[in-house]
Coordinates of C-alpha atoms in Angstrom, one line a residue:
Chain A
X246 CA 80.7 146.9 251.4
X247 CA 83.7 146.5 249.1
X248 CA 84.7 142.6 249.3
X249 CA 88.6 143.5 248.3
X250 CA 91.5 144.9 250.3
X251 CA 90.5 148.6 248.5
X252 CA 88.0 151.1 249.9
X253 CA 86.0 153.6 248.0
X254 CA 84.2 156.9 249.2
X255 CA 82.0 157.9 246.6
X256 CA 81.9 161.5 246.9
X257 CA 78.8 162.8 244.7
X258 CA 75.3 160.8 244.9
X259 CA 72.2 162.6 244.7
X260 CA 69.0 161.2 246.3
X261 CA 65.4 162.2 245.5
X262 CA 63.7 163.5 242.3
X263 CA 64.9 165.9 239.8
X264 CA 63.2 165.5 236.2
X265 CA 64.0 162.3 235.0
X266 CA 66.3 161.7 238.2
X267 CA 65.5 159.1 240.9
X268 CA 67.3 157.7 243.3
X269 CA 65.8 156.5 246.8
X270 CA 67.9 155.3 249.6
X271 CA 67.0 151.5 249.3
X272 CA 68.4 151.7 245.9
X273 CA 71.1 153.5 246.6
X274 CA 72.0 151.0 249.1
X275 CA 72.2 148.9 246.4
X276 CA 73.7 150.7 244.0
X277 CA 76.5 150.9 246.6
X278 CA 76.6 147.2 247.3
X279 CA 76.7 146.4 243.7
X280 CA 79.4 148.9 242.9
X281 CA 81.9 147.9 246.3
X282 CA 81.5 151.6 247.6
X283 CA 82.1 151.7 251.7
X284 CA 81.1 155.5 252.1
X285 CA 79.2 157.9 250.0
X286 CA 78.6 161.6 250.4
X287 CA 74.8 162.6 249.2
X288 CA 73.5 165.4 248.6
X289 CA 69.7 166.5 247.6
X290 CA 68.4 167.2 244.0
X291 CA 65.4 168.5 242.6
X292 CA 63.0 170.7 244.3
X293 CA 64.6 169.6 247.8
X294 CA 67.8 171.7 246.6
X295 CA 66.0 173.9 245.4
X296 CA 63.7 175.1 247.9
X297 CA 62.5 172.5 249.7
X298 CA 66.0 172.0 252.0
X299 CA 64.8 171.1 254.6
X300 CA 62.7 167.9 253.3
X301 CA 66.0 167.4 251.3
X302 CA 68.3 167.7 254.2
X303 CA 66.5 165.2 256.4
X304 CA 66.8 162.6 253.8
X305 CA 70.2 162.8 253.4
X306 CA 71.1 162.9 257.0
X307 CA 68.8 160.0 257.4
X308 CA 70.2 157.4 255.5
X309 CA 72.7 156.0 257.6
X310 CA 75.9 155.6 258.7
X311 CA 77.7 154.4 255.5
X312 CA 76.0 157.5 254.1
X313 CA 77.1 161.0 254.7
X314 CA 74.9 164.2 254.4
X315 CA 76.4 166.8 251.8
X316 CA 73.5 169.5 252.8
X317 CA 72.3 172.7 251.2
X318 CA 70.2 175.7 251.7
X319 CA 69.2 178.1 249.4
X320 CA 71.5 181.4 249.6
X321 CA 68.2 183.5 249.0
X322 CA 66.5 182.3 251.8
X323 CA 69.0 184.5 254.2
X324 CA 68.7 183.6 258.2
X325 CA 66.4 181.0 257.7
X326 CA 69.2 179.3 255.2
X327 CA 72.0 179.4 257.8
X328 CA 69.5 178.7 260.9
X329 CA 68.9 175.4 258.5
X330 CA 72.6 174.8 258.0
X331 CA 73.3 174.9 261.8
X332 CA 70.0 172.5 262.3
X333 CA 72.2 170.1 259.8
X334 CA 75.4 170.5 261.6
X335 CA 73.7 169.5 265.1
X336 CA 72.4 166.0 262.9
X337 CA 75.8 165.0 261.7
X338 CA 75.8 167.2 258.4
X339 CA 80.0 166.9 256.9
X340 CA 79.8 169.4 254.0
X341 CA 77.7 172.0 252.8
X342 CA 76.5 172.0 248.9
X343 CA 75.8 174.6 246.5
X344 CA 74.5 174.5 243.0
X345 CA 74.2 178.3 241.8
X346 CA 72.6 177.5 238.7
X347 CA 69.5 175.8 240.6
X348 CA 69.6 177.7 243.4
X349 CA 69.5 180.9 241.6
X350 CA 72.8 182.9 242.2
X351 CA 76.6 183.8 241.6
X352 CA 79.1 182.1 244.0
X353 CA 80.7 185.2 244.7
X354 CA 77.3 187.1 245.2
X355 CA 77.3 188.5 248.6
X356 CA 73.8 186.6 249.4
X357 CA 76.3 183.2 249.4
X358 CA 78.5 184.5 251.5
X359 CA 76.8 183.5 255.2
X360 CA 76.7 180.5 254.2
X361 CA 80.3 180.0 253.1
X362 CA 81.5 181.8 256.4
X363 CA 79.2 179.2 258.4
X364 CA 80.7 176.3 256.3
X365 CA 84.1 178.1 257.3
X366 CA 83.4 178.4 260.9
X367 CA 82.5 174.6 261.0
X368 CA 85.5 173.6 259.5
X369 CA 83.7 172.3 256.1
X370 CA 84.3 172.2 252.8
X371 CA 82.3 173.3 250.2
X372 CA 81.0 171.4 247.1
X373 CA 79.7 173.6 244.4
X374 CA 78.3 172.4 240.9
X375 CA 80.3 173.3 238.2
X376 CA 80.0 173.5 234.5
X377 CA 76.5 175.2 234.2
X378 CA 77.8 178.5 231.7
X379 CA 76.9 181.7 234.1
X380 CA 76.0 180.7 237.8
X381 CA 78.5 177.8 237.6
X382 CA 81.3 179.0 236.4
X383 CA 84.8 177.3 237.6
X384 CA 86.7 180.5 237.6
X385 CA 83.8 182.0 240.1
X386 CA 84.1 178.9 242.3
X387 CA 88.0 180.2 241.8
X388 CA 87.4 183.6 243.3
X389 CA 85.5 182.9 246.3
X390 CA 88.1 179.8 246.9
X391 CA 90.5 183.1 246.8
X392 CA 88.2 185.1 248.9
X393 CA 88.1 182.1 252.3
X394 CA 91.9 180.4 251.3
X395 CA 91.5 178.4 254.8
X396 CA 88.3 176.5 253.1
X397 CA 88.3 173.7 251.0
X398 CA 86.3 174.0 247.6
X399 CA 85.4 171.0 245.6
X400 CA 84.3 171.8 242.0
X401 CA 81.7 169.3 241.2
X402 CA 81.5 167.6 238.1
X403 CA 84.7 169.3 237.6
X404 CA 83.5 171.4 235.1
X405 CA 81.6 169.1 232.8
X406 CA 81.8 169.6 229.9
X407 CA 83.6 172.5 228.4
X408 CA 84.3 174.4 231.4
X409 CA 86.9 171.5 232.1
X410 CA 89.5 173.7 230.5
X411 CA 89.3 176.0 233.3
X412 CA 90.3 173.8 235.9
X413 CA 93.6 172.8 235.4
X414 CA 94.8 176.2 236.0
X415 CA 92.4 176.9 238.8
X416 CA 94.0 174.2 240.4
X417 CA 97.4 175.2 239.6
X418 CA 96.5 179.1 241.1
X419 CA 94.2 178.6 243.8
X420 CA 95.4 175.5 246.4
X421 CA 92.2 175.0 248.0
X422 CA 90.5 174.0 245.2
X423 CA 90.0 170.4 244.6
X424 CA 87.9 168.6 242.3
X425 CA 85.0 165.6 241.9
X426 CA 85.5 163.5 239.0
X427 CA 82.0 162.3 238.5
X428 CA 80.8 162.7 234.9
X429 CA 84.1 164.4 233.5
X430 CA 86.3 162.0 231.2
X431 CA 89.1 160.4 232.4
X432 CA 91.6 161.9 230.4
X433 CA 91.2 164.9 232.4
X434 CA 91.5 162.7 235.5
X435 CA 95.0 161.4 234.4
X436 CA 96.1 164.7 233.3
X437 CA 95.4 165.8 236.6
X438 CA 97.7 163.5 238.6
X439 CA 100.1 163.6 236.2
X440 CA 100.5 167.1 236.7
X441 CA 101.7 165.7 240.2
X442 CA 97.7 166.7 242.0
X443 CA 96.5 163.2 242.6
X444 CA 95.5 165.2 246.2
X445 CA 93.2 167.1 244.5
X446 CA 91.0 164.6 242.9
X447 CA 87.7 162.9 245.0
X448 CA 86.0 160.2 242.9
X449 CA 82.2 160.0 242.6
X450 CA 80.0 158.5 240.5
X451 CA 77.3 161.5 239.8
X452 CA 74.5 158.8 240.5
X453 CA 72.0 158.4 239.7
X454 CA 72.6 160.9 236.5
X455 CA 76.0 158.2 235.5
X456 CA 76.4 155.0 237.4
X457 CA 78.7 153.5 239.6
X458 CA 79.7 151.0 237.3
X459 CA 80.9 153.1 234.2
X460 CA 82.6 155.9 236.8
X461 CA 84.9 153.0 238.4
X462 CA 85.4 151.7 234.9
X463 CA 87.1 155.6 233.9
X464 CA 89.1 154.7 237.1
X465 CA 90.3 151.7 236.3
X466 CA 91.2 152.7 232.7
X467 CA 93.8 154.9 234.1
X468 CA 95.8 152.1 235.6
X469 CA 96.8 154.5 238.4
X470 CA 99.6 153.7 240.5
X471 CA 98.1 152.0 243.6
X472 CA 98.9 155.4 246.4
X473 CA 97.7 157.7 243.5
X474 CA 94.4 154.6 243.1
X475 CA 94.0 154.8 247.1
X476 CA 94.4 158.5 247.0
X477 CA 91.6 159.1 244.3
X478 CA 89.0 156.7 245.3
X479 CA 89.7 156.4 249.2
X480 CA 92.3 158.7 250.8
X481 CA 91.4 162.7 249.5
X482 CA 87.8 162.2 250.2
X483 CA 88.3 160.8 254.0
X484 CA 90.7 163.8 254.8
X485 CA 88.5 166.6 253.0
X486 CA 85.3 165.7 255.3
X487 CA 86.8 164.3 258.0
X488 CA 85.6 160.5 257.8
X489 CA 86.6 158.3 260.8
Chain B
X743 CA 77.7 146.8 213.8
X744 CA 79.1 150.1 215.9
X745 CA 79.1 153.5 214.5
X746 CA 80.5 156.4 215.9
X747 CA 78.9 159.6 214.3
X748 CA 80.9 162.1 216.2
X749 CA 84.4 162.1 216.3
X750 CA 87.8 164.4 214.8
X751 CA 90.2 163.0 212.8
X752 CA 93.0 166.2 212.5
X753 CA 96.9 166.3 213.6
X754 CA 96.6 169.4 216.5
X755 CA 94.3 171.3 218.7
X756 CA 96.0 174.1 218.2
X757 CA 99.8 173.6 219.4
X758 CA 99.0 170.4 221.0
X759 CA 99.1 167.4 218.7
X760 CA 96.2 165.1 218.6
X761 CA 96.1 161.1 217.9
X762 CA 97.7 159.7 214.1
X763 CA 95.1 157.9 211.9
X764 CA 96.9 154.5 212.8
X765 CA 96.2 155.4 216.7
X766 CA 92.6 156.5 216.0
X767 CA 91.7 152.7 213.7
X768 CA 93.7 151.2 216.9
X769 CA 91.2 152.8 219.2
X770 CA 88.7 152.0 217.3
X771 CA 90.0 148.6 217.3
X772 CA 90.4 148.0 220.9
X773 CA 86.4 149.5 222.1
X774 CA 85.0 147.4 218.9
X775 CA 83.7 150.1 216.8
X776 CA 83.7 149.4 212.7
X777 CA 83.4 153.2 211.8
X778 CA 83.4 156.3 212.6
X779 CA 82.1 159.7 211.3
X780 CA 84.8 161.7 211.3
X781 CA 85.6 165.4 211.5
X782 CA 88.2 168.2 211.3
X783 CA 88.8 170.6 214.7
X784 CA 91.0 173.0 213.3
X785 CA 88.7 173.6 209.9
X786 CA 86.7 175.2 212.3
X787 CA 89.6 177.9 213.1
X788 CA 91.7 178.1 209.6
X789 CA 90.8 177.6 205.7
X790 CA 87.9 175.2 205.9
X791 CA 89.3 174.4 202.0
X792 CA 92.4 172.9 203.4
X793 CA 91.3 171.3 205.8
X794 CA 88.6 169.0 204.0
X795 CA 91.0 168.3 201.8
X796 CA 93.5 167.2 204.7
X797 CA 90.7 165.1 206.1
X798 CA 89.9 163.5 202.8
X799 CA 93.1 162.2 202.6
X800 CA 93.4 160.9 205.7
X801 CA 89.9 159.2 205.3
X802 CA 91.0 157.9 201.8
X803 CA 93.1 154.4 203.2
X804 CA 90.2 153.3 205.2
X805 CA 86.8 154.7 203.4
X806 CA 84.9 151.6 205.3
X807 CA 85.9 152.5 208.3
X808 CA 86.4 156.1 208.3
X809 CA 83.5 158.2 206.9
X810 CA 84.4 162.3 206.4
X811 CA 82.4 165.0 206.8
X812 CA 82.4 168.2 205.3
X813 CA 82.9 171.8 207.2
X814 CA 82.6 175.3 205.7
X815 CA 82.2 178.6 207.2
X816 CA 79.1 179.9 207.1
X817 CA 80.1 183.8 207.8
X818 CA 81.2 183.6 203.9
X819 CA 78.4 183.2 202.2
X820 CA 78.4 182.3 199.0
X821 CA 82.0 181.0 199.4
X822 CA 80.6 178.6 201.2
X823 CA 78.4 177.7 199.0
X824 CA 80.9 177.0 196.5
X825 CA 82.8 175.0 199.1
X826 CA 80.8 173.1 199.7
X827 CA 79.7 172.0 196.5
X828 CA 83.0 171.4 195.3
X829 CA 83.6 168.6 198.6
X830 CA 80.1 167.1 197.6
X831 CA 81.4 166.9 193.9
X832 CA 84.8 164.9 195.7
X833 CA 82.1 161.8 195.9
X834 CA 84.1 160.8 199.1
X835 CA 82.1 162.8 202.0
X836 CA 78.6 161.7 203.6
X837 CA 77.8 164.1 205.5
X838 CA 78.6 168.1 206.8
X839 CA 79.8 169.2 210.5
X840 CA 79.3 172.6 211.4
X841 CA 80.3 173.7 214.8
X842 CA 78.2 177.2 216.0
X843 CA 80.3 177.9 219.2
X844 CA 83.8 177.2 217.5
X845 CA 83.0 179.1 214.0
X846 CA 81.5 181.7 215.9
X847 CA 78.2 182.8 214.1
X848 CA 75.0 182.1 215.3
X849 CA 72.8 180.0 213.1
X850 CA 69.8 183.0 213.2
X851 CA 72.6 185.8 212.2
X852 CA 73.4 183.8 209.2
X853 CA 70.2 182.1 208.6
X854 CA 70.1 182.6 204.8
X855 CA 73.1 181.0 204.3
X856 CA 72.9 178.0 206.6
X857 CA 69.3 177.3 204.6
X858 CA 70.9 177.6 201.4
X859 CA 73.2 174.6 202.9
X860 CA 70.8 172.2 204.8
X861 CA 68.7 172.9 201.0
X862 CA 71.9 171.5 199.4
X863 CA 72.0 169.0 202.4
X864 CA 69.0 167.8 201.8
X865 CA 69.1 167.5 198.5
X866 CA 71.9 165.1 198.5
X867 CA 70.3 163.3 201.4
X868 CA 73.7 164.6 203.7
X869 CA 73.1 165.2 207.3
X870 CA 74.2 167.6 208.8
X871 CA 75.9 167.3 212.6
X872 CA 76.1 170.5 214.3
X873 CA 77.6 170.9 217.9
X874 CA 74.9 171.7 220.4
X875 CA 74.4 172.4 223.8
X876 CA 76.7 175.5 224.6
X877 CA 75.4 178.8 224.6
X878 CA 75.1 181.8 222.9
X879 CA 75.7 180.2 219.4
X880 CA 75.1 176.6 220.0
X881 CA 72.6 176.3 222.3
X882 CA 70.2 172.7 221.5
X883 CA 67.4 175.1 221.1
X884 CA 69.3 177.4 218.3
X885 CA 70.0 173.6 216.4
X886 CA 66.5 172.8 216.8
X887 CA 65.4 175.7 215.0
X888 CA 67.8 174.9 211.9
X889 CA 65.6 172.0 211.5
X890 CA 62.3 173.7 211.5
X891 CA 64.0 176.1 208.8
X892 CA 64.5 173.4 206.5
X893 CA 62.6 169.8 207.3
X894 CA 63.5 168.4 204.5
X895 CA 67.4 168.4 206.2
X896 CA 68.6 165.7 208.7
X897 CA 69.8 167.9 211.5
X898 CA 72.0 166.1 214.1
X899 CA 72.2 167.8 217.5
X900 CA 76.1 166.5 217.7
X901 CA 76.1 166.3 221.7
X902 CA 72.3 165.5 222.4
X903 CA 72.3 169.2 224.6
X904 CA 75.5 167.9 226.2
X905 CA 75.4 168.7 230.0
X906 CA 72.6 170.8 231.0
X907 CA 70.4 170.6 227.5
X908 CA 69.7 166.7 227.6
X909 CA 65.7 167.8 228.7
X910 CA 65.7 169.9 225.7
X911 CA 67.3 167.6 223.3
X912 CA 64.8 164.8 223.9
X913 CA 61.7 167.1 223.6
X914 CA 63.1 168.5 220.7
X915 CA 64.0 165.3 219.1
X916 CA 60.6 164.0 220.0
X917 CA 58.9 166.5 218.5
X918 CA 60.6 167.7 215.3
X919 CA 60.8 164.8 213.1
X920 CA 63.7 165.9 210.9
X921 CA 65.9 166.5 214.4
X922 CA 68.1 163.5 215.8
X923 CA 70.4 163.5 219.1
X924 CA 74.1 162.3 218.8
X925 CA 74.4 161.1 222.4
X926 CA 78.0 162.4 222.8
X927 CA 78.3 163.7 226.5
X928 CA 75.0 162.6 228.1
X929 CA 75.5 159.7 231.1
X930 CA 73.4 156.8 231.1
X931 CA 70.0 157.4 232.7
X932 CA 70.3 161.0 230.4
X933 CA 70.4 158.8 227.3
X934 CA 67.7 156.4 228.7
X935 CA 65.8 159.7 228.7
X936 CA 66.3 160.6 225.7
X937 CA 65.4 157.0 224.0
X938 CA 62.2 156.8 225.9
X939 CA 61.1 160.5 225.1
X940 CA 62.9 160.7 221.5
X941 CA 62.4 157.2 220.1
X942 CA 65.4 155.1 219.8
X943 CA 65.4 155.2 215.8
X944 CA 65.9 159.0 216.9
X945 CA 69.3 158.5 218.4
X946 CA 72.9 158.1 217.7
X947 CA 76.1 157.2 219.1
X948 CA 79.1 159.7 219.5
X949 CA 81.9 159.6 221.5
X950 CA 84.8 163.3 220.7
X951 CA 87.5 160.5 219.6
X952 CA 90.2 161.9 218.5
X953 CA 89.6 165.4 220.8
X954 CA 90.6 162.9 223.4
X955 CA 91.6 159.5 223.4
X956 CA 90.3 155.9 223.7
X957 CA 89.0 156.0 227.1
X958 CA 86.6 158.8 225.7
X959 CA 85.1 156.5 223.5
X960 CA 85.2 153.4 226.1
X961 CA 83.4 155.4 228.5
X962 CA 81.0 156.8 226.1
X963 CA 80.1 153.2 224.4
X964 CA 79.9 152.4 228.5
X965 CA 77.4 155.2 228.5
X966 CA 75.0 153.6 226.3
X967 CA 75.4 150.5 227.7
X968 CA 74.6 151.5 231.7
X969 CA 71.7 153.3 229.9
X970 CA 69.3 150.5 231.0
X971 CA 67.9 150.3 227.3
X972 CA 66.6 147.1 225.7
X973 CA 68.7 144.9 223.2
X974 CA 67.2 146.0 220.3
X975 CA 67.4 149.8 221.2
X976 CA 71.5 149.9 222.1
X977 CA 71.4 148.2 218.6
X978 CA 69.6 151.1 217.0
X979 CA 71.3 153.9 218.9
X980 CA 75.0 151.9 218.1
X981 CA 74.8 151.3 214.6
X982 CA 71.4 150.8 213.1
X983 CA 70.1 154.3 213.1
X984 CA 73.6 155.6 211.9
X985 CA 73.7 152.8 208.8
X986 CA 70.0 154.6 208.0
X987 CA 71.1 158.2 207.8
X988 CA 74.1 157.7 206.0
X989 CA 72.3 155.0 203.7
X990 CA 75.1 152.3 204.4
X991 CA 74.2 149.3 203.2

């Protein structure tokens, strides 16, 4: 836990095994004592987001209660994808997450859209990679943000790299859009609140791809105000999945 | 010693102005780097002839600490050619940027040409950076292929596959020997990736200075050192392997 006054949700960890990815939960433990994190929001990787969500699902819902479960189902799975999503809901499940690029479709395909309407029904928001060119483009996150304006989208990785430039007027268009700063630079995080959207921003540290340590140092290079600080790394993430 | 091989030295990005040469040395300054590689953004867009000589100039005050590269545009042929033969004759640039994705041509639609260059390249022992890891022109796999064409050249993929092309830039580094990876973009345990497939003598350091400011290249430098890589490595990939290819002594 963090030892000072300030708390910190990290909003993007991954757990498993994805190429030359590995995170387990007894390091991430660690990784979250060593870094002062209070919550984090995981998610699968690898063949567990891919297509093996269930196996993925159970390890993210099993880690505990300082960790949260971000789960996924693969779109092209069809019933058996939602009938998995309501299995995670039953088990605590606060989000649902979608990464077109290795889950193999458009965000505004119509094979997505069950899922989205489940996420909808249960009050969710919805974390989608961004940044891939093709499935994970920002401005299709954009439209189907359009398409279900009472959901909240989170653009993950907030574009990273190039498709950054996309997301300052996504965010400026389409209000329920917010984004997840993990891996992008942190210019584009000050523009951001400058720009008066310090709501719109979640922190996360994208481990174990970046690590804790050098995503609070972007943070702390900002020299935030503290309500816009608290906001980023504490206050935007509790409200969007509805942390106790 | 810390070398930054990739970063831009110009006055705008298009309307918006960009850093002066006094804020870039003082961001150099404050992160601890001695020198940088540096580049222009808008030669990429407008007469590539002005704009080396722009970039010259502002190299010229601080030639240990601010180290030009050449751009020309490929799509004109021989022009090119003569461009850049006439920056190498200048004595004052080490090494040639080209950027696929922003100059818009392909490296396999112009292939002749951009052999005829890496030839000239290597000839002169330059290397040449070229921005990698964003398709259709600049995917890491199109860069890789430059450096088959011509192994005699020293081919820098400028972002090591950036994002989503890290796997590929490590095999490809690995396994063409004239191919290096610029790690400018990749996140810690990408780079540690990339040493440990690659080699470390394989790898450089970048940051996009000057594209954005110095919390690019403090979190960058922070990149390489969260990489988990030994002492001796972060020394190669920081400085040592950069001092090599541009034959700094």
């Amino acid at each position: 836990m963090n030892s000072s006054d300030e708390r910190i949700i990290d909003a993007h960890v991954a757990v498993g095994r994805e190429h030359h990815l590995s995170l387990d939960e007894n390091e991430l433990l660690k990784r979250l004592d060593e870094g002062g994190i209070d919550l984090a929001i995981a998610r699968p990787m690898g063949a567990e987001l891919a297509v093996l969500n269930r196996r993925g699902n159970d390890r993210v819902l099993s880690l505990g209660p300082r960790v949260r479960g971000l789960v996924s189902a693969n779109p092209w799975f069809g019933d058996e994808a939602s009938d998995e999503l309501k299995r995670c809901r039953d088990r605590g499940a606060v989000a649902l997450y979608l990464h077109p690029t290795r889950q193999g479709f458009m965000p505004t395909d119509p094979i997505a859209q069950p899922l989205v309407v489940f996420a909808t029904e249960q009050n969710w928001p919805v974390v989608i990679h961004t940044g891939t060119y093709i499935q994970s483009d920002v401005l299709a996150l954009a439209e189907l943000a359009r398409r279900f304006p009472q959901t909240t989208f989170v653009a993950d990785t907030a574009g990273f790299t190039d498709m950054w430039f996309e997301l300052p007027g996504v965010l400026e268009e389409v209000p329920n859009v917010m984004l997840c700063a993990s891996l992008v630079w942190g210019r584009a995080i000050l523009n951001t609140v400058n720009a008066g959207r310090a709501d719109r921003i979640l922190f996360g540290s994208g481990e174990p791809r970046d690590r804790i340590g050098a995503a609070l140092a972007r943070i702390d290079r900002l020299e935030l105000s503290p309500e816009h600080r608290r906001m980023v790394l504490w206050d935007n993430a509790r409200r969007v999945f509805k942390l106790q | 010693m810390i070398i930054d091989f990739h970063a831009h030295l110009d006055d705008r990005w298009f309307d918006q102005p960009l850093m002066s040469r006094e804020q870039f040395i003082a961001a150099m300054d404050r992160c601890g780097v001695d020198a940088a590689c540096v580049f222009t953004l808008m030669g990429f867009f407008e007469d590539s002839r002005r704009h080396n000589d722009l970039l010259a100039g502002r190299a010229a005050a601080l030639p240990e600490r601010l180290i030009p590269f050449i751009t020309v545009d490929p799509k004109l042929g021989e022009a090119s050619i003569d461009e850049l033969r006439r920056c190498i004759a200048l004595g004052v640039f080490r090494g040639i940027k080209l950027h696929p994705w922003l100059q818009a041509f392909a490296p396999s639609m112009l292939k002749k040409t951009i052999v005829r260059i890496a030839e000239i390249a290597a000839e002169k022992d330059l290397p040449i950076l070229f921005h990698d890891g964003t398709p259709p022109y600049a995917t890491t796999f199109q860069i890789g292929a430059v450096a088959r064409w011509v192994p005699a050249a020293k081919i820098v993929l400028g972002h090591a596959g950036l994002a989503d092309y890290t796997l590929a830039a490590a095999q490809l580094a690995r396994d063409i020997p004239n191919l290096y990876a610029c790690v400018c973009g990749p996140r810690p345990a990408d780079i540690a990736h990339i040493v440990a497939t690659a080699g470390a003598e394989k790898v450089l350091f970048g940051s996009d200075l000057g594209l954005s400011d110095w919390m690019i290249l403090a979190d960058r430098l922070d990149a390489v050192r969260y990489a988990g890589i030994s002492d001796e490595q972060t020394r190669m990939v920081l400085g040592g392997n950069a001092r090599r290819l541009l034959r700094l002594l």
